[in-house]
Coordinates of N, CA and C in Angstrom, one line a residue:
M129 N -23.9 -10.1 -19.0 CA -24.7 -9.6 -16.6 C -24.8 -7.9 -17.5
N130 N -25.4 -7.8 -16.5 CA -26.5 -6.9 -16.7 C -26.1 -5.2 -15.8
A131 N -27.0 -4.0 -16.3 CA -25.3 -2.8 -16.0 C -25.5 -2.7 -14.7
Y132 N -26.5 -3.3 -14.2 CA -26.4 -2.8 -12.6 C -24.5 -3.8 -12.3
E133 N -24.9 -5.3 -12.7 CA -24.2 -6.1 -11.5 C -22.5 -5.6 -12.8
E134 N -22.2 -5.5 -14.0 CA -20.8 -4.5 -14.7 C -20.6 -2.9 -13.4
Y135 N -21.5 -2.7 -13.5 CA -21.4 -1.4 -12.3 C -20.4 -2.4 -11.3
M136 N -21.0 -2.8 -10.5 CA -21.3 -3.5 -8.5 C -19.6 -3.9 -9.3
K137 N -19.5 -4.5 -10.1 CA -18.0 -5.5 -10.6 C -16.5 -4.4 -10.2
E138 N -17.5 -3.3 -11.5 CA -16.8 -2.7 -11.3 C -16.3 -1.4 -10.3
V139 N -17.4 -1.6 -9.0 CA -17.4 -0.3 -7.6 C -16.1 -1.4 -6.7
S140 N -16.3 -2.5 -6.9 CA -15.7 -3.3 -5.9 C -14.7 -3.8 -6.4
R141 N -14.6 -3.6 -7.5 CA -12.9 -4.1 -7.9 C -11.5 -3.5 -7.3
P142 N -11.0 -2.1 -6.5 CA -10.7 -1.5 -5.5 C -10.6 -2.6 -4.4
M143 N -11.5 -3.1 -4.0 CA -12.1 -3.6 -2.8 C -11.4 -4.9 -2.6
R144 N -11.7 -5.9 -4.0 CA -11.2 -6.8 -3.6 C -9.2 -6.1 -3.6
E145 N -8.9 -5.7 -5.0 CA -7.9 -5.6 -5.0 C -6.7 -4.9 -3.6
E146 N -7.8 -4.5 -2.9 CA -6.8 -3.9 -1.6 C -6.4 -5.1 -0.8
L147 N -7.5 -6.4 -0.8 CA -6.9 -7.2 -0.2 C -6.0 -8.6 -0.8
T148 N -6.1 -8.5 -1.9 CA -5.1 -9.5 -3.2 C -4.6 -8.8 -3.5
T149 N -4.3 -7.8 -3.1 CA -2.9 -7.0 -3.7 C -1.5 -6.7 -2.1
A150 N -2.7 -7.4 -1.2 CA -2.1 -7.7 0.4 C -1.8 -9.2 0.3
G151 N -2.1 -9.7 -1.1 CA -1.4 -11.2 -0.3 C -2.9 -12.7 -0.5
F152 N -3.9 -11.2 0.1 CA -5.5 -12.7 0.4 C -5.3 -13.9 -1.3
D153 N -5.8 -14.2 -0.9 CA -6.4 -15.1 -2.4 C -7.6 -15.0 -2.6
E154 N -8.4 -14.9 -3.2 CA -9.9 -15.0 -3.5 C -10.1 -16.2 -4.4
L155 N -11.2 -16.7 -3.7 CA -12.2 -17.6 -4.1 C -13.4 -17.0 -4.3
T156 N -12.8 -17.8 -6.3 CA -15.3 -16.6 -6.7 C -15.4 -18.3 -6.9
S157 N -15.5 -19.2 -7.0 CA -16.9 -20.0 -6.5 C -16.7 -20.9 -5.4
P158 N -17.9 -21.8 -5.7 CA -18.3 -22.7 -4.2 C -16.9 -24.2 -4.7
E159 N -16.5 -23.8 -6.4 CA -15.9 -25.2 -6.9 C -13.7 -24.7 -5.5
E160 N -14.1 -23.6 -6.1 CA -12.7 -23.2 -5.1 C -12.5 -23.0 -3.2
V161 N -13.8 -22.7 -2.9 CA -13.6 -22.7 -1.9 C -13.9 -24.2 -1.3
D162 N -14.4 -24.9 -1.6 CA -14.7 -25.9 -1.2 C -12.5 -27.2 -1.5
K163 N -12.4 -27.0 -2.3 CA -11.0 -27.8 -2.9 C -9.7 -26.5 -1.5
F164 N -10.1 -25.4 -1.1 CA -9.8 -24.4 0.0 C -9.4 -26.0 1.0
M165 N -11.1 -25.2 1.9 CA -12.1 -26.1 2.8 C -10.9 -27.2 2.5
K166 N -11.4 -28.3 2.0 CA -10.7 -29.6 1.9 C -9.5 -30.3 1.9
N167 N -7.7 -29.3 0.6 CA -7.1 -29.3 1.0 C -6.3 -29.0 1.7
T168 N -6.9 -28.1 2.9 CA -6.0 -27.0 3.4 C -5.4 -26.9 4.2
N169 N -4.3 -27.2 5.0 CA -4.3 -27.7 6.5 C -3.6 -26.4 7.1
G170 N -3.4 -26.7 8.2 CA -2.9 -25.2 8.9 C -4.2 -24.2 9.0
T171 N -3.7 -22.8 9.6 CA -4.9 -21.7 10.7 C -5.1 -20.7 8.5
A172 N -5.7 -20.8 8.5 CA -6.5 -19.8 7.6 C -7.3 -18.1 8.1
L173 N -7.3 -17.9 7.4 CA -7.9 -16.2 8.5 C -8.6 -15.9 6.5
V174 N -9.8 -16.0 6.5 CA -10.7 -15.4 5.8 C -11.6 -15.1 5.6
V175 N -11.5 -13.0 5.2 CA -11.9 -12.2 4.7 C -13.4 -12.6 4.7
I176 N -14.5 -11.8 4.9 CA -15.6 -12.1 3.4 C -16.2 -11.0 3.7
N177 N -15.6 -9.9 2.4 CA -15.5 -8.7 1.7 C -16.4 -8.4 1.5
S178 N -16.7 -7.1 1.3 CA -18.4 -6.2 1.7 C -17.9 -5.1 0.9
V179 N -18.9 -4.8 0.0 CA -18.9 -3.3 -0.8 C -19.0 -2.1 0.9
C180 N -20.1 -2.5 1.6 CA -20.3 -1.3 2.4 C -19.5 -0.7 2.9
G181 N -19.2 0.7 3.1 CA -17.8 0.7 3.0 C -17.3 1.5 4.7
C182 N -19.1 1.8 5.9 CA -18.2 1.3 7.4 C -17.9 0.2 7.8
A183 N -18.2 -0.4 7.2 CA -17.4 -1.3 8.3 C -16.2 -2.6 7.0
A184 N -16.9 -2.4 6.5 CA -16.1 -3.1 5.7 C -14.0 -2.3 5.0
G185 N -14.7 -1.0 5.0 CA -13.3 -0.2 5.0 C -12.6 0.1 5.6
L186 N -13.1 -1.2 7.5 CA -12.5 -0.5 9.1 C -11.8 -2.1 8.8
A187 N -12.4 -3.3 8.3 CA -12.0 -4.5 8.2 C -10.6 -5.1 7.2
R188 N -10.9 -4.6 5.6 CA -9.4 -4.9 5.3 C -8.6 -4.2 5.8
P189 N -8.4 -3.0 6.1 CA -7.1 -2.2 6.8 C -6.9 -3.0 7.9
A190 N -7.2 -3.2 8.8 CA -7.5 -4.8 9.6 C -6.8 -6.3 9.4
A191 N -7.6 -6.5 8.8 CA -7.0 -7.4 8.2 C -5.2 -7.8 7.0
I192 N -5.6 -6.8 6.9 CA -3.6 -5.9 5.9 C -3.1 -5.6 6.7
A193 N -3.0 -5.1 7.6 CA -2.4 -5.3 9.3 C -1.5 -6.6 10.1
S194 N -2.9 -7.5 9.8 CA -2.6 -8.1 11.0 C -1.4 -9.6 10.5
L195 N -1.6 -8.8 9.1 CA 0.2 -10.0 8.2 C 1.1 -9.7 8.9
E196 N 0.7 -8.5 8.9 CA 2.8 -8.1 10.2 C 3.3 -8.7 11.4
N197 N 2.0 -9.2 11.8 CA 2.3 -10.0 13.2 C 2.5 -11.0 12.7
D198 N 3.6 -11.1 13.8 CA 5.1 -12.5 13.5 C 4.2 -13.8 13.8
Q199 N 3.5 -13.6 14.5 CA 2.0 -15.1 14.7 C 0.8 -15.3 14.1
K200 N 1.1 -16.2 12.5 CA -0.4 -15.7 12.0 C -0.7 -16.5 11.2
P201 N -2.3 -16.7 11.0 CA -2.5 -18.3 10.1 C -1.5 -18.5 8.8
D202 N -1.4 -19.8 9.0 CA -0.8 -19.3 7.5 C -1.4 -19.7 6.0
H203 N -2.4 -19.5 6.6 CA -3.2 -19.1 5.1 C -4.5 -18.1 5.0
F204 N -4.6 -16.9 4.0 CA -4.8 -15.3 3.7 C -5.9 -15.1 2.7
V205 N -7.5 -16.0 2.5 CA -8.7 -16.1 1.9 C -9.6 -15.2 1.5
T206 N -9.8 -14.3 1.1 CA -11.7 -13.9 1.2 C -12.5 -14.0 0.2
V207 N -14.0 -13.9 0.5 CA -15.2 -14.1 -0.6 C -15.8 -12.5 -0.1
F208 N -16.3 -12.4 -1.7 CA -16.8 -11.1 -1.9 C -18.3 -11.7 -1.9
A209 N -19.0 -10.7 -0.6 CA -20.4 -11.1 -0.3 C -20.7 -10.1 -1.2
G210 N -22.4 -10.4 -1.4 CA -23.2 -10.0 -2.8 C -22.2 -10.0 -4.2
Q211 N -21.3 -10.5 -4.4 CA -20.5 -10.7 -5.8 C -20.9 -11.9 -6.2
D212 N -19.5 -12.3 -5.5 CA -19.1 -13.8 -5.4 C -19.9 -14.7 -4.5
R213 N -21.2 -15.0 -4.7 CA -22.8 -15.2 -4.4 C -23.0 -16.3 -3.7
E214 N -22.3 -17.0 -4.9 CA -22.2 -18.6 -4.7 C -21.0 -18.9 -4.0
A215 N -19.3 -18.4 -4.2 CA -18.2 -18.9 -2.9 C -18.6 -18.4 -1.8
T216 N -19.5 -16.7 -1.7 CA -20.2 -17.0 -0.9 C -20.0 -17.9 0.6
E217 N -21.3 -18.2 0.3 CA -22.3 -19.3 0.8 C -21.6 -20.3 0.7
A218 N -21.1 -21.1 -0.3 CA -20.1 -21.5 0.0 C -19.3 -21.3 1.1
M219 N -18.4 -20.1 1.5 CA -18.0 -20.8 2.5 C -19.0 -20.6 4.2
R220 N -19.7 -20.5 3.8 CA -20.5 -19.5 5.2 C -21.3 -21.3 5.0
G221 N -21.1 -22.2 4.6 CA -21.5 -23.2 5.3 C -20.9 -23.8 6.0
Y222 N -19.5 -23.5 5.8 CA -18.5 -24.6 6.5 C -18.6 -23.3 8.2
F223 N -19.2 -21.9 8.4 CA -19.2 -21.8 9.7 C -20.6 -22.2 9.7
T224 N -20.5 -23.3 10.8 CA -22.1 -23.6 11.3 C -22.3 -22.3 12.9
G225 N -23.7 -22.7 13.2 CA -24.4 -22.4 14.1 C -23.4 -20.6 13.6
V226 N -22.8 -19.7 13.2 CA -23.0 -18.4 12.8 C -23.2 -18.1 12.1
E227 N -24.1 -17.0 12.2 CA -25.2 -15.7 11.8 C -24.1 -15.6 10.3
P228 N -24.4 -16.0 8.8 CA -24.5 -14.1 7.3 C -23.3 -13.0 7.8
S229 N -23.0 -12.6 8.7 CA -22.4 -11.5 8.1 C -21.7 -11.3 7.3
S230 N -21.9 -9.6 6.6 CA -20.8 -9.1 6.4 C -20.8 -7.4 6.4
P231 N -19.2 -7.1 6.4 CA -18.0 -8.5 6.7 C -18.4 -9.2 7.5
S232 N -17.0 -10.4 7.3 CA -16.6 -10.7 8.9 C -15.5 -11.1 8.2
M233 N -14.8 -12.1 9.7 CA -13.9 -12.5 9.9 C -13.7 -13.8 10.6
A234 N -13.5 -14.7 10.1 CA -13.0 -16.5 10.2 C -11.8 -16.4 10.6
I235 N -11.7 -17.2 11.6 CA -9.7 -18.4 11.5 C -10.4 -19.4 12.2
L236 N -9.3 -20.1 11.0 CA -9.7 -21.8 11.1 C -8.3 -22.2 11.1
K237 N -8.6 -23.3 11.4 CA -6.9 -24.4 12.0 C -8.1 -25.7 11.1
D238 N -6.9 -26.1 10.6 CA -7.5 -27.3 9.6 C -9.0 -27.2 8.9
G239 N -9.7 -26.4 8.5 CA -11.4 -26.5 7.6 C -11.8 -26.5 9.1
E240 N -11.5 -26.2 10.4 CA -12.5 -25.7 11.4 C -12.0 -24.5 11.6
L241 N -13.6 -24.2 11.9 CA -13.8 -22.7 12.6 C -13.4 -22.7 13.8
K242 N -12.9 -22.0 14.1 CA -12.2 -21.9 15.6 C -12.4 -20.3 16.5
H243 N -12.8 -18.9 15.4 CA -13.4 -17.7 15.8 C -14.2 -17.1 14.8
F244 N -14.4 -16.9 15.3 CA -15.2 -15.7 13.7 C -15.9 -13.4 14.7
I245 N -15.7 -13.1 13.2 CA -15.9 -11.6 14.0 C -16.5 -11.4 13.1
P246 N -17.8 -10.8 13.5 CA -19.1 -10.8 13.1 C -18.8 -8.9 12.5
R247 N -20.3 -8.9 11.8 CA -20.2 -6.8 11.5 C -20.2 -6.3 12.9
E248 N -21.1 -7.2 14.0 CA -21.2 -5.5 14.6 C -20.5 -5.9 15.7
N249 N -19.5 -6.7 15.2 CA -18.3 -6.6 16.2 C -16.5 -5.8 15.2
I250 N -16.8 -5.3 13.8 CA -16.0 -4.4 13.2 C -16.8 -2.6 13.5
E251 N -18.1 -2.9 12.8 CA -18.6 -1.8 12.7 C -18.7 -1.4 13.4
G252 N -18.1 0.4 13.9 CA -18.0 1.1 14.5 C -16.8 1.5 15.4
F253 N -16.0 0.2 15.5 CA -14.7 0.1 16.3 C -14.0 0.9 15.4
E254 N -12.8 1.0 15.5 CA -11.4 1.5 15.2 C -10.4 0.2 14.7
P255 N -9.4 1.4 13.9 CA -9.2 -1.1 12.9 C -7.8 -1.4 13.8
E256 N -7.4 -0.3 14.6 CA -6.7 -1.1 16.2 C -7.3 -1.6 16.7
D257 N -8.3 -1.6 17.2 CA -9.4 -2.3 18.0 C -10.2 -4.0 17.2
I258 N -9.6 -3.5 15.8 CA -10.1 -4.7 14.9 C -8.5 -5.5 15.3
L259 N -8.6 -5.0 14.7 CA -6.6 -6.0 15.1 C -5.9 -5.8 15.7
D260 N -6.8 -5.3 17.1 CA -6.4 -6.1 18.9 C -6.9 -7.0 18.7
Q261 N -8.2 -7.5 18.2 CA -9.3 -8.5 17.7 C -8.3 -10.1 17.4
L262 N -8.1 -9.5 16.1 CA -6.9 -10.6 14.9 C -6.2 -11.0 16.0
N263 N -5.1 -10.9 16.7 CA -3.8 -11.1 16.9 C -4.1 -11.9 18.1
A264 N -5.2 -11.1 19.3 CA -5.1 -12.7 19.5 C -6.0 -13.6 19.6
A265 N -7.0 -13.8 18.5 CA -7.3 -14.8 18.2 C -5.7 -15.6 17.7
Y266 N -5.1 -15.0 17.0 CA -3.8 -15.4 16.0 C -3.4 -16.3 16.8
E267 N -2.6 -15.3 18.6 CA -1.9 -15.7 19.6 C -2.5 -17.8 20.3
K268 N -3.8 -16.7 20.1 CA -4.8 -18.4 20.7 C -4.3 -19.3 19.6
Y269 N -5.4 -19.5 18.2 CA -5.0 -20.2 17.7 C -4.4 -20.9 16.9
C270 N -3.0 -19.8 16.7 CA -2.0 -19.3 15.1 C -0.4 -19.6 16.3
S271 N -0.3 -20.8 16.6 CA 0.7 -21.0 17.7 C 1.2 -22.6 17.8

């Protein structure tokens, strides 16, 4: 690992831990992503995490706050764009018809993409607005 990669790994650690400490499972390899996608039934929230302070700093708190909702997905996972590139690419491969976006959030049901919140619907919004988007998707797909 070169000095830049080591630096970025250290910089991203708190951003990873913000989600994993809250209960998200981190998928760091294409194999973990494929195993999750092929073996998981029910609903899932996938957060494509990012180092971007403006948008990701809004996405993570909203995703964590959504865990408090009575109606929520069965599973919570995250991949880290720019850090775990192969895992992120593998996850994005399951999002057919959606442009890559980070950070972003996806609601899956039995492995099928049902709802996608791209960066453009995160950046510039308040965490409460992002939480409202998640809660509306939960109401529609997680009942």
